[in-house]
Coordinates of C-alpha atoms in Angstrom, one line a residue:
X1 CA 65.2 -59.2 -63.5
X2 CA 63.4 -62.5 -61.4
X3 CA 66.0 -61.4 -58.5
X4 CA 65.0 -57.4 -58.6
X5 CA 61.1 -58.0 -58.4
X6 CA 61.9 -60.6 -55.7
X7 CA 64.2 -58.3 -53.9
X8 CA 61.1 -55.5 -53.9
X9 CA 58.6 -57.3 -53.0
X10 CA 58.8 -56.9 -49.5
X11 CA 58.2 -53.2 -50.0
X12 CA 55.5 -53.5 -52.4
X13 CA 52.7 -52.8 -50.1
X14 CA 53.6 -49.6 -49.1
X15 CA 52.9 -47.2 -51.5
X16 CA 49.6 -48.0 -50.8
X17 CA 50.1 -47.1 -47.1
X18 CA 48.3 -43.5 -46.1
X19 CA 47.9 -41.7 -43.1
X20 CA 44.5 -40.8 -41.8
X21 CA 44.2 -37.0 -40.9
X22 CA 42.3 -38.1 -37.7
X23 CA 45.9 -39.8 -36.1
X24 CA 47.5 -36.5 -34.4
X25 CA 51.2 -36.0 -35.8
X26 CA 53.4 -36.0 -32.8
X27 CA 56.5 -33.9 -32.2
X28 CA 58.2 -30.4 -33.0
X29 CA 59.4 -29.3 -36.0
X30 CA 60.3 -25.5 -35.2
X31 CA 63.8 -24.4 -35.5
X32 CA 65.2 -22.9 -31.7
X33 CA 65.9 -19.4 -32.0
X34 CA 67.8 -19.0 -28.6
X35 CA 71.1 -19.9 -30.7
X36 CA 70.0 -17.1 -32.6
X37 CA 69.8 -14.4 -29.6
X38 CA 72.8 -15.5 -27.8
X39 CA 74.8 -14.7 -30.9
X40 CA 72.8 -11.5 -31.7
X41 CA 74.0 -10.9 -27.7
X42 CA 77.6 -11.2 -28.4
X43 CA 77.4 -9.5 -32.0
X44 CA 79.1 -5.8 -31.7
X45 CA 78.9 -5.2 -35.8
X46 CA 75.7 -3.8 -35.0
X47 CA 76.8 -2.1 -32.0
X48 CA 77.7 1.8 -31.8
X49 CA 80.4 3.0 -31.7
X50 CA 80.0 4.7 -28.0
X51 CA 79.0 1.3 -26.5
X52 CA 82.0 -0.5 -27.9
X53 CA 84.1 2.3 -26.3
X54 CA 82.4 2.3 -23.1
X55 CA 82.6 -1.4 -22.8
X56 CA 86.3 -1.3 -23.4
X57 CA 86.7 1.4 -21.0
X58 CA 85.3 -0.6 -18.1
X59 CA 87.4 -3.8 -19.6
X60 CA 90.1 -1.7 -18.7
X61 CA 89.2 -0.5 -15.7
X62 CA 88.0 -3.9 -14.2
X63 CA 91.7 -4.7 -14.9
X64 CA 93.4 -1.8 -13.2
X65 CA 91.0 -3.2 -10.0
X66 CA 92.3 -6.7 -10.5
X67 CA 95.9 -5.2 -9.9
X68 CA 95.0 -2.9 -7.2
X69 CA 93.9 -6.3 -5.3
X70 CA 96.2 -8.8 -6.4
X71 CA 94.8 -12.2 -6.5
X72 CA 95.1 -15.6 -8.1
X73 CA 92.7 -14.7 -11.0
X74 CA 92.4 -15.7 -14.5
X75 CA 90.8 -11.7 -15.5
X76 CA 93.7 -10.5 -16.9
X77 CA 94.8 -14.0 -18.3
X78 CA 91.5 -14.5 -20.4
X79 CA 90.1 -11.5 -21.3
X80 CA 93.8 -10.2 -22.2
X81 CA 94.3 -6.8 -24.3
X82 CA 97.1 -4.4 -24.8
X83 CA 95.1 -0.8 -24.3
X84 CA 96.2 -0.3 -20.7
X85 CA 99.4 -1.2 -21.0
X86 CA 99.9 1.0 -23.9
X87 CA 98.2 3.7 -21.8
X88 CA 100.4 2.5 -18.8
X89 CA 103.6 2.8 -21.1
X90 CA 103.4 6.2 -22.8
X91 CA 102.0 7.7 -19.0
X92 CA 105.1 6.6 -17.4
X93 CA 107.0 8.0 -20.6
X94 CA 105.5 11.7 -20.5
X95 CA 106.2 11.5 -16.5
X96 CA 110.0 10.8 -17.1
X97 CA 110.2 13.6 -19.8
X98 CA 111.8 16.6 -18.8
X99 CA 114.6 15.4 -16.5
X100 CA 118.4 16.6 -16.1
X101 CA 120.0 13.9 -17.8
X102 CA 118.1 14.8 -21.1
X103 CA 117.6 18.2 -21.2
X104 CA 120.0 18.9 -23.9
X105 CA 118.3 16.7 -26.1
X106 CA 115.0 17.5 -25.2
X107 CA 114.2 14.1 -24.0
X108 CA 113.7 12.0 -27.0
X109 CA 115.8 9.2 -25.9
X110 CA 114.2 8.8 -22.6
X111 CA 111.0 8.3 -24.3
X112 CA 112.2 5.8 -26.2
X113 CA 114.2 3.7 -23.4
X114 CA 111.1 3.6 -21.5
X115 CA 109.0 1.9 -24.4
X116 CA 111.9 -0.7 -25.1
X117 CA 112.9 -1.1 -21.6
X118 CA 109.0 -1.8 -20.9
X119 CA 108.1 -3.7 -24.1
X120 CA 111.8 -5.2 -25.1
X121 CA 111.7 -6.2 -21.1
X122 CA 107.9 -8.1 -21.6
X123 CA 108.7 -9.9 -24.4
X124 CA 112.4 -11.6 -22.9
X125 CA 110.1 -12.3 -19.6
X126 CA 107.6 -14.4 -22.1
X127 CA 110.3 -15.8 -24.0
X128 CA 111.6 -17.4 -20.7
X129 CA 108.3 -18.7 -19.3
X130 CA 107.3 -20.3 -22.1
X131 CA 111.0 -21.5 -22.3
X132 CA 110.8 -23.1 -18.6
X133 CA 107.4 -24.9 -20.0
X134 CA 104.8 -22.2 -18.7
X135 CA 101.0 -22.4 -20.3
X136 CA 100.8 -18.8 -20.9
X137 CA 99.7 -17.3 -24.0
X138 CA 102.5 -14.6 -25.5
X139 CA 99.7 -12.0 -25.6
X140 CA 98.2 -13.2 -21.8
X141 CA 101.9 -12.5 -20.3
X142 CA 102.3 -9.2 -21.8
X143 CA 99.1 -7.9 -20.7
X144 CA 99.6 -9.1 -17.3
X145 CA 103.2 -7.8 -17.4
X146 CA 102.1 -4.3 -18.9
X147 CA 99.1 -3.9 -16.3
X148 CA 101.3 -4.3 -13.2
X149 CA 103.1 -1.2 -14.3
X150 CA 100.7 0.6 -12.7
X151 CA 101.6 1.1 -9.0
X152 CA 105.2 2.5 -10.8
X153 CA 103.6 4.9 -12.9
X154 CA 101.2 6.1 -10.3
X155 CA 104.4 6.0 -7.8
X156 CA 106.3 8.3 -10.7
X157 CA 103.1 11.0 -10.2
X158 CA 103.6 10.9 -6.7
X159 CA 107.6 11.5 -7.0
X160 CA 107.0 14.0 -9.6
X161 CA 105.1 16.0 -6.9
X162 CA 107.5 15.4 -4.1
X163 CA 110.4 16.7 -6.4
X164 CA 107.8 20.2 -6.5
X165 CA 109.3 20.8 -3.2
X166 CA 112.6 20.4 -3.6
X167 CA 115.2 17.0 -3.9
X168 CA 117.0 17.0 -0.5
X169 CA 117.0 14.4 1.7
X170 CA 113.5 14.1 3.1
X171 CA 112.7 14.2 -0.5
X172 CA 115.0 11.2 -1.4
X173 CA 113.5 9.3 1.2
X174 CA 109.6 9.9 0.8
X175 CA 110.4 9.1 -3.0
X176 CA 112.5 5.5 -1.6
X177 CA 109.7 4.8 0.4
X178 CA 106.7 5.2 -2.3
X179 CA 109.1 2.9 -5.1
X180 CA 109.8 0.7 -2.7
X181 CA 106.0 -0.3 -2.4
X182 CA 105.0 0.1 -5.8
X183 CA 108.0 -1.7 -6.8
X184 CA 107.2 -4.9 -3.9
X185 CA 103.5 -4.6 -5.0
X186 CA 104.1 -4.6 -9.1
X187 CA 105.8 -8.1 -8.4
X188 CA 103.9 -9.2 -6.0
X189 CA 100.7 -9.0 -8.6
X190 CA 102.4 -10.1 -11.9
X191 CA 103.5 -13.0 -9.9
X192 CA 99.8 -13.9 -8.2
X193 CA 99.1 -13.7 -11.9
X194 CA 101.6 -15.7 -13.4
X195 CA 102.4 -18.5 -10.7
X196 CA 99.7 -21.2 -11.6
X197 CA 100.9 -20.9 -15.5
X198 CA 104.1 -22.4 -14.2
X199 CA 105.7 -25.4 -13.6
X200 CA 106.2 -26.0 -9.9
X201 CA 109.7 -26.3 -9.6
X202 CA 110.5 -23.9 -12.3
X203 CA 108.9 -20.7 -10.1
X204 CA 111.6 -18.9 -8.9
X205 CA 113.4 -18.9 -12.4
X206 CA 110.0 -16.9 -13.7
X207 CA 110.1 -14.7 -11.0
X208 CA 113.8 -13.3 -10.7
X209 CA 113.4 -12.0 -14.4
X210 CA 110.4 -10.0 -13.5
X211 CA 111.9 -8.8 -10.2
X212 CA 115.2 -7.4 -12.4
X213 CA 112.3 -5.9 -14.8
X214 CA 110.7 -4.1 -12.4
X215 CA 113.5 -3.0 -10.5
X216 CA 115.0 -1.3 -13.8
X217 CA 111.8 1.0 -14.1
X218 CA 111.8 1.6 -10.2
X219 CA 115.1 2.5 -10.3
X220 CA 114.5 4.9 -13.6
X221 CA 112.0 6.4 -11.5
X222 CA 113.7 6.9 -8.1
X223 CA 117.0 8.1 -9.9
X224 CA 115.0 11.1 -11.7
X225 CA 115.4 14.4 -11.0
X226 CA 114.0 17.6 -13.2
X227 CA 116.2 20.4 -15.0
X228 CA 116.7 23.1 -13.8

């Protein structure tokens, strides 16, 4: 008991300490509400359901640009989705329905080859970057795979109205000419993409599997021809 009371009486005066009303009480208490706005800003539960569309949409679309002019970019690698190259995939698809080596079947298999050539195809390319030590997501590397489809499917639209005219030679060759590009500028992109995700001295081994993939849908493309 002597060594408690000894040990408090150090503090024993200040109970009786009080602060005057007249001394101003520095200093802000107020809790911030900016943390508060910038999450209401990025909250879509509250959002309609037009706006979260709409905003998706142009997601989309600001994608499609970013492959239309090819670039070292990190777009596609951070704000990554699957919606346009689902889009991308069942497009090309319905353009390669209705050709002469499926007629008789009514072209059931061709729709599937193209979804496992295109998705099968995505996923062995991933498998073998991140195999060779690459720092791209699964996810990132599809999206960026499935997005630079889109110079073949528009190329497919543009041989589907060539072959309107006929399939003779001058034909053949407008057709060879347009895959050709599509084909040089689908690598080209995934590859702007994909290169700083890779080691250094690994690069060529990440790019020969996507030149074989693309060339396997250009040459789908340039070897069509519509029944008769």
């Amino acid at each position: 008991m002597a060594a408690a009371e000894e040990a408090s009486r150090p503090f024993a005066g200040l109970s009786d300490v009080s602060i005057s009303e007249d001394i101003p009480v520095e200093g802000d208490i107020s809790v911030p509400v900016g943390s508060t706005r910038r999450d209401d800003e990025f909250s879509t539960l509250d959002e309609p359901v037009k706006e979260t569309i709409l905003r998706d949409l142009r997601a989309v679309g600001n994608k499609f640009i970013h492959v239309l002019y090819p670039k070292r970019s990190t777009a596609l690698l951070r704000d990554w989705d699957l919606w346009g190259p689902l889009l991308l995939c069942v497009t090309l698809a319905l353009l390669l329905q209705g050709g002469a080596a499926d007629s008789d079947d009514q072209g059931g298999p061709q729709f599937a080859e193209v979804f496992v050539i295109v998705w099968f195809g995505s996923i062995i390319i991933t498998l073998n970057s991140k195999l060779l030590g690459g720092t791209i997501s699964f996810f990132q590397s599809l999206c960026v795979l499935g997005y630079c489809i889109m110079p073949l499917t528009a190329a497919m639209a543009v041989c589907r109205i060539v072959l309107v005219g006929g399939s003779g030679t001058v034909s053949f060759a407008v057709r060879l000419a347009v895959v050709s590009v599509s084909f040089g500028w689908s690598t080209f992109a995934s590859t702007a993409f994909l290169a700083d995700s890779q080691p250094p001295n690994r690069k060529a081994l990440v790019v020969y599997p996507v030149f074989l993939f693309y060339f396997v849908i250009g040459w789908m493309i340039l070897t069509f021809s519509p029944s008769q």
